[in-house]
mmCIF file of C-alpha atoms and ligand atoms in Angstrom:
data_model
loop_
_atom_site.group_PDB
_atom_site.id
_atom_site.type_symbol
_atom_site.label_atom_id
_atom_site.label_comp_id
_atom_site.label_asym_id
_atom_site.label_seq_id
_atom_site.Cartn_x
_atom_site.Cartn_y
_atom_site.Cartn_z
ATOM 1 C CA MET A 1 0.000 0.000 0.000
ATOM 2 C CA LYS A 2 1.409 3.370 -0.982
ATOM 3 C CA LEU A 3 0.278 6.861 0.019
ATOM 4 C CA ILE A 4 1.151 9.534 -2.511
ATOM 5 C CA TYR A 5 1.341 12.918 -0.837
ATOM 6 C CA SER A 6 3.012 16.290 -0.934
ATOM 7 C CA THR A 7 4.956 17.590 2.021
ATOM 8 C CA ALA A 8 2.944 20.817 2.278
ATOM 9 C CA SER A 9 -0.580 19.497 1.670
ATOM 10 C CA PRO A 10 -2.946 19.668 4.667
ATOM 11 C CA TYR A 11 -5.266 17.168 2.957
ATOM 12 C CA ALA A 12 -2.432 14.676 2.594
ATOM 13 C CA ARG A 13 -1.349 15.376 6.154
ATOM 14 C CA LYS A 14 -4.774 14.286 7.401
ATOM 15 C CA ALA A 15 -4.202 10.913 5.747
ATOM 16 C CA ARG A 16 -0.662 10.611 7.095
ATOM 17 C CA VAL A 17 -1.690 11.516 10.661
ATOM 18 C CA ALA A 18 -4.726 9.219 10.444
ATOM 19 C CA ALA A 19 -2.524 6.326 9.278
ATOM 20 C CA ILE A 20 -0.253 6.757 12.298
ATOM 21 C CA GLU A 21 -3.065 7.279 14.804
ATOM 22 C CA CYS A 22 -4.999 4.203 13.719
ATOM 23 C CA GLY A 23 -1.895 2.064 13.366
ATOM 24 C CA ALA A 24 -2.173 1.512 9.608
ATOM 25 C CA ASN A 25 1.264 3.007 8.947
ATOM 26 C CA ALA A 26 3.356 -0.162 9.362
ATOM 27 C CA GLY A 27 4.328 -1.194 5.847
ATOM 28 C CA LEU A 28 2.696 1.892 4.360
ATOM 29 C CA GLU A 29 4.999 3.195 1.656
ATOM 30 C CA LEU A 30 5.120 6.977 1.255
ATOM 31 C CA GLU A 31 5.849 8.776 -2.003
ATOM 32 C CA ALA A 32 6.176 12.559 -2.025
ATOM 33 C CA ILE A 33 5.278 14.324 -5.271
ATOM 34 C CA LEU A 34 4.520 17.846 -6.453
ATOM 35 C CA PRO A 35 0.979 17.490 -7.855
ATOM 36 C CA TRP A 36 1.194 20.778 -9.758
ATOM 37 C CA GLU A 37 4.004 19.290 -11.846
ATOM 38 C CA ASP A 38 1.676 16.500 -12.984
ATOM 39 C CA PRO A 39 4.247 13.693 -12.553
ATOM 40 C CA ALA A 40 4.081 11.018 -15.249
ATOM 41 C CA GLY A 41 1.505 8.359 -14.436
ATOM 42 C CA PHE A 42 -0.036 10.156 -11.456
ATOM 43 C CA ARG A 43 -3.310 10.831 -13.278
ATOM 44 C CA ASP A 44 -3.653 7.072 -13.765
ATOM 45 C CA VAL A 45 -3.771 6.874 -9.957
ATOM 46 C CA ASN A 46 -5.901 9.998 -9.441
ATOM 47 C CA PRO A 47 -7.516 11.416 -12.581
ATOM 48 C CA VAL A 48 -8.156 14.659 -10.699
ATOM 49 C CA GLY A 49 -4.388 15.124 -10.202
ATOM 50 C CA LYS A 50 -4.546 15.907 -6.474
ATOM 51 C CA VAL A 51 -2.906 14.538 -3.366
ATOM 52 C CA PRO A 52 -3.440 12.490 -1.331
ATOM 53 C CA ALA A 53 -3.944 9.307 -3.332
ATOM 54 C CA LEU A 54 -3.665 5.775 -2.025
ATOM 55 C CA VAL A 55 -2.443 2.838 -4.101
ATOM 56 C CA ARG A 56 -4.045 -0.234 -2.549
ATOM 57 C CA ASP A 57 -3.025 -3.883 -2.572
ATOM 58 C CA ASP A 58 -6.652 -5.048 -2.658
ATOM 59 C CA GLY A 59 -8.302 -2.832 -5.263
ATOM 60 C CA PRO A 60 -7.987 0.247 -7.445
ATOM 61 C CA PRO A 61 -6.494 3.424 -5.987
ATOM 62 C CA LEU A 62 -8.490 5.677 -3.706
ATOM 63 C CA TYR A 63 -8.356 9.452 -3.763
ATOM 64 C CA GLN A 64 -9.935 12.294 -1.726
ATOM 65 C CA SER A 65 -8.535 12.596 1.777
ATOM 66 C CA ASN A 66 -11.664 11.654 3.725
ATOM 67 C CA ILE A 67 -12.157 8.460 1.748
ATOM 68 C CA ILE A 68 -8.499 7.523 2.236
ATOM 69 C CA CYS A 69 -8.748 8.211 5.982
ATOM 70 C CA GLU A 70 -11.798 5.979 6.286
ATOM 71 C CA TYR A 71 -10.080 3.186 4.348
ATOM 72 C CA LEU A 72 -6.969 3.464 6.550
ATOM 73 C CA ASP A 73 -9.191 3.340 9.630
ATOM 74 C CA ALA A 74 -10.616 0.047 8.371
ATOM 75 C CA GLN A 75 -7.072 -1.329 7.935
ATOM 76 C CA GLY A 76 -5.747 -0.113 11.304
ATOM 77 C CA LYS A 77 -5.661 -1.510 14.806
ATOM 78 C CA ILE A 78 -7.303 1.467 16.566
ATOM 79 C CA ARG A 79 -10.592 2.895 15.276
ATOM 80 C CA ILE A 80 -10.578 6.660 14.826
ATOM 81 C CA TYR A 81 -14.015 6.760 13.140
ATOM 82 C CA PRO A 82 -16.560 6.252 15.918
ATOM 83 C CA ASP A 83 -19.514 3.963 15.181
ATOM 84 C CA PRO A 84 -22.777 5.630 14.135
ATOM 85 C CA GLY A 85 -24.106 7.639 17.071
ATOM 86 C CA PRO A 86 -23.440 11.023 18.708
ATOM 87 C CA ALA A 87 -19.649 10.597 18.855
ATOM 88 C CA ARG A 88 -19.503 9.931 15.110
ATOM 89 C CA TRP A 89 -21.609 12.972 14.202
ATOM 90 C CA THR A 90 -19.480 15.159 16.477
ATOM 91 C CA ALA A 91 -16.308 13.889 14.796
ATOM 92 C CA LEU A 92 -17.710 14.342 11.287
ATOM 93 C CA ARG A 93 -18.939 17.851 12.149
ATOM 94 C CA GLN A 94 -15.378 18.636 13.267
ATOM 95 C CA VAL A 95 -14.075 17.220 9.968
ATOM 96 C CA ALA A 96 -16.514 19.466 8.077
ATOM 97 C CA ALA A 97 -15.323 22.586 9.930
ATOM 98 C CA ALA A 98 -11.678 21.594 9.470
ATOM 99 C CA ASP A 99 -12.143 20.871 5.762
ATOM 100 C CA GLY A 100 -13.915 24.200 5.426
ATOM 101 C CA ILE A 101 -10.886 25.937 6.929
ATOM 102 C CA ILE A 102 -8.491 24.015 4.690
ATOM 103 C CA ASP A 103 -10.582 24.523 1.529
ATOM 104 C CA ALA A 104 -10.883 28.271 2.128
ATOM 105 C CA SER A 105 -7.208 28.641 3.071
ATOM 106 C CA VAL A 106 -5.969 26.713 0.030
ATOM 107 C CA ALA A 107 -8.357 28.618 -2.274
ATOM 108 C CA GLU A 108 -7.099 31.900 -0.834
ATOM 109 C CA ARG A 109 -3.506 30.875 -1.402
ATOM 110 C CA MET A 110 -4.230 29.758 -4.962
ATOM 111 C CA GLU A 111 -5.946 33.080 -5.619
ATOM 112 C CA GLY A 112 -2.720 34.788 -4.639
ATOM 113 C CA MET A 113 -0.521 32.463 -6.716
ATOM 114 C CA PHE A 114 -2.240 31.864 -10.023
ATOM 115 C CA HIS A 115 -2.929 35.302 -11.446
ATOM 116 C CA ASP A 116 -0.365 36.221 -14.080
ATOM 117 C CA ASP A 117 -0.911 39.885 -13.340
ATOM 118 C CA ASN A 118 -1.058 39.610 -9.534
ATOM 119 C CA ALA A 119 -4.700 40.628 -9.682
ATOM 120 C CA ALA A 120 -5.945 38.532 -6.784
ATOM 121 C CA SER A 121 -9.520 39.427 -5.872
ATOM 122 C CA LYS A 122 -9.823 41.089 -2.463
ATOM 123 C CA ILE A 123 -13.523 40.201 -2.350
ATOM 124 C CA PHE A 124 -12.695 36.518 -2.880
ATOM 125 C CA ILE A 125 -9.888 36.531 -0.303
ATOM 126 C CA ASP A 126 -12.037 38.333 2.282
ATOM 127 C CA ARG A 127 -14.787 35.766 1.778
ATOM 128 C CA GLN A 128 -12.382 32.868 2.359
ATOM 129 C CA GLU A 129 -11.031 34.531 5.519
ATOM 130 C CA HIS A 130 -14.596 35.051 6.749
ATOM 131 C CA SER A 131 -15.298 31.328 6.282
ATOM 132 C CA VAL A 132 -12.076 30.439 8.108
ATOM 133 C CA HIS A 133 -12.829 32.684 11.049
ATOM 134 C CA MET A 134 -16.474 31.619 11.399
ATOM 135 C CA SER A 135 -15.394 27.963 11.351
ATOM 136 C CA LEU A 136 -12.680 28.634 13.946
ATOM 137 C CA ASP A 137 -15.322 30.333 16.124
ATOM 138 C CA GLN A 138 -17.533 27.263 15.892
ATOM 139 C CA LEU A 139 -14.633 25.010 16.888
ATOM 140 C CA GLU A 140 -13.834 27.319 19.810
ATOM 141 C CA SER A 141 -17.412 27.197 21.087
ATOM 142 C CA GLU A 142 -17.399 23.393 20.822
ATOM 143 C CA ALA A 143 -13.790 22.847 21.936
ATOM 144 C CA SER A 144 -14.778 20.515 24.772
ATOM 145 C CA GLY A 145 -15.938 18.095 22.049
ATOM 146 C CA LEU A 146 -12.314 17.720 20.983
ATOM 147 C CA ASP A 147 -11.366 16.003 24.240
ATOM 148 C CA GLY A 148 -11.229 12.250 24.593
ATOM 149 C CA PRO A 149 -9.763 9.415 22.520
ATOM 150 C CA VAL A 150 -8.323 10.424 19.145
ATOM 151 C CA THR A 151 -10.896 10.657 16.354
ATOM 152 C CA ILE A 152 -10.780 11.687 12.719
ATOM 153 C CA GLY A 153 -12.342 14.966 13.890
ATOM 154 C CA GLN A 154 -9.321 15.772 16.045
ATOM 155 C CA VAL A 155 -6.950 14.738 13.245
ATOM 156 C CA ALA A 156 -8.671 17.008 10.725
ATOM 157 C CA VAL A 157 -8.909 19.990 13.089
ATOM 158 C CA SER A 158 -5.250 19.752 14.068
ATOM 159 C CA CYS A 159 -4.181 19.603 10.389
ATOM 160 C CA ALA A 160 -6.347 22.633 9.605
ATOM 161 C CA LEU A 161 -4.938 24.681 12.496
ATOM 162 C CA ALA A 162 -1.397 23.650 11.625
ATOM 163 C CA TYR A 163 -1.973 24.748 8.019
ATOM 164 C CA ARG A 164 -3.040 28.177 9.226
ATOM 165 C CA ASP A 165 0.202 28.408 11.211
ATOM 166 C CA PHE A 166 2.193 27.184 8.215
ATOM 167 C CA ARG A 167 0.768 29.448 5.499
ATOM 168 C CA PHE A 168 -0.960 32.267 7.387
ATOM 169 C CA ALA A 169 1.298 32.713 10.413
ATOM 170 C CA ASP A 170 0.726 36.470 10.400
ATOM 171 C CA ILE A 171 -3.013 36.055 11.100
ATOM 172 C CA ASP A 172 -3.550 35.392 14.794
ATOM 173 C CA TRP A 173 -6.318 32.838 15.401
ATOM 174 C CA ARG A 174 -5.388 31.984 19.002
ATOM 175 C CA THR A 175 -6.063 35.120 21.071
ATOM 176 C CA ALA A 176 -9.830 35.055 20.561
ATOM 177 C CA ARG A 177 -9.983 31.253 20.814
ATOM 178 C CA PRO A 178 -8.142 30.197 23.966
ATOM 179 C CA ALA A 179 -9.841 26.797 24.387
ATOM 180 C CA LEU A 180 -9.045 25.744 20.815
ATOM 181 C CA ALA A 181 -5.485 27.048 21.155
ATOM 182 C CA ALA A 182 -4.954 25.095 24.394
ATOM 183 C CA TRP A 183 -6.313 21.904 22.863
ATOM 184 C CA PHE A 184 -4.099 22.312 19.781
ATOM 185 C CA ALA A 185 -0.976 23.010 21.860
ATOM 186 C CA THR A 186 -1.333 19.518 23.320
ATOM 187 C CA PHE A 187 -2.435 17.678 20.164
ATOM 188 C CA ALA A 188 0.397 19.243 18.132
ATOM 189 C CA GLN A 189 2.878 17.426 20.373
ATOM 190 C CA ARG A 190 1.656 14.001 19.318
ATOM 191 C CA PRO A 191 4.286 11.981 17.424
ATOM 192 C CA SER A 192 1.890 11.768 14.434
ATOM 193 C CA MET A 193 1.880 15.557 14.156
ATOM 194 C CA ILE A 194 5.603 15.985 14.733
ATOM 195 C CA GLU A 195 6.478 13.318 12.171
ATOM 196 C CA THR A 196 4.291 14.946 9.495
ATOM 197 C CA ALA A 197 5.335 18.573 9.987
ATOM 198 C CA PRO A 198 4.882 20.407 6.662
ATOM 199 C CA GLN A 199 7.761 21.480 4.470
ATOM 200 C CA ALA A 200 7.423 24.272 1.944
HETATM 201 N N1 LIG B 1 -10.804 17.442 -1.651
HETATM 202 C C1 LIG B 1 -9.470 16.920 -1.909
HETATM 203 C C2 LIG B 1 -8.525 18.103 -2.099
HETATM 204 C C3 LIG B 1 -7.078 17.698 -2.373
HETATM 205 C C4 LIG B 1 -6.246 18.882 -2.872
HETATM 206 O O1 LIG B 1 -6.772 19.925 -3.286
HETATM 207 N N2 LIG B 1 -4.901 18.717 -2.832
HETATM 208 C C5 LIG B 1 -4.043 19.739 -3.355
HETATM 209 C C6 LIG B 1 -2.778 19.868 -2.502
HETATM 210 S S1 LIG B 1 -3.119 20.772 -1.019
HETATM 211 C C7 LIG B 1 -3.590 19.362 -4.746
HETATM 212 O O2 LIG B 1 -3.138 18.249 -4.947
HETATM 213 N N3 LIG B 1 -3.687 20.293 -5.697
HETATM 214 C C8 LIG B 1 -3.277 20.053 -7.045
HETATM 215 C C9 LIG B 1 -4.320 20.524 -8.025
HETATM 216 O O3 LIG B 1 -5.320 21.149 -7.594
HETATM 217 O O4 LIG B 1 -4.161 20.280 -9.217
HETATM 218 C C10 LIG B 1 -9.045 16.009 -0.764
HETATM 219 O O5 LIG B 1 -9.622 16.122 0.329
HETATM 220 O O6 LIG B 1 -8.199 15.139 -0.961
#
């Protein structure tokens, strides 16, 4: 089984952290690529051309981070997707907020990078920041739900917060969100987070 990732991708980091947390990382090969360079053959693995992608031993490749995380959970020794019930919906709601933060942050960064004439739209960027900050506020108000055994919700939230620190370090999210900041300070020390620290 091989996980194709990029060192800076928060989506791929979710899969890498999930693999470690659920114990599906033993024997998991890792291949770092730069998806924007469209490496030869990668679109045969993921026609959409994005990381992460997972080459399986028991079927065709999987792509899209949440699907890969769920597959890894099924392969692992420790379940990080709770069974259907309140704990599962809490975790998946956390994933939705975290993905919202990542989607908006990545879109904002792309907006700044892919205009030939540097004409990034302020309206678009402001809208992404608004989504990020509203989602962070929701996570702050529900921070007690992040306590307890590791779930995919915690994995996704920690990758989203770490991506903000990585790419948007000049925008303070902590001061107004002390409970979320305290939770993240502890989760960020987990070996799974340290081992997957992003590289530009
Ligand atoms: N919804 C996808 C998003 C993956 C994604 O956008 N990955 C970025 C890296 S952060 C990528 O590979 N971008 C290359 C491209 O858009 O062509 C997921 O959750 O896996």
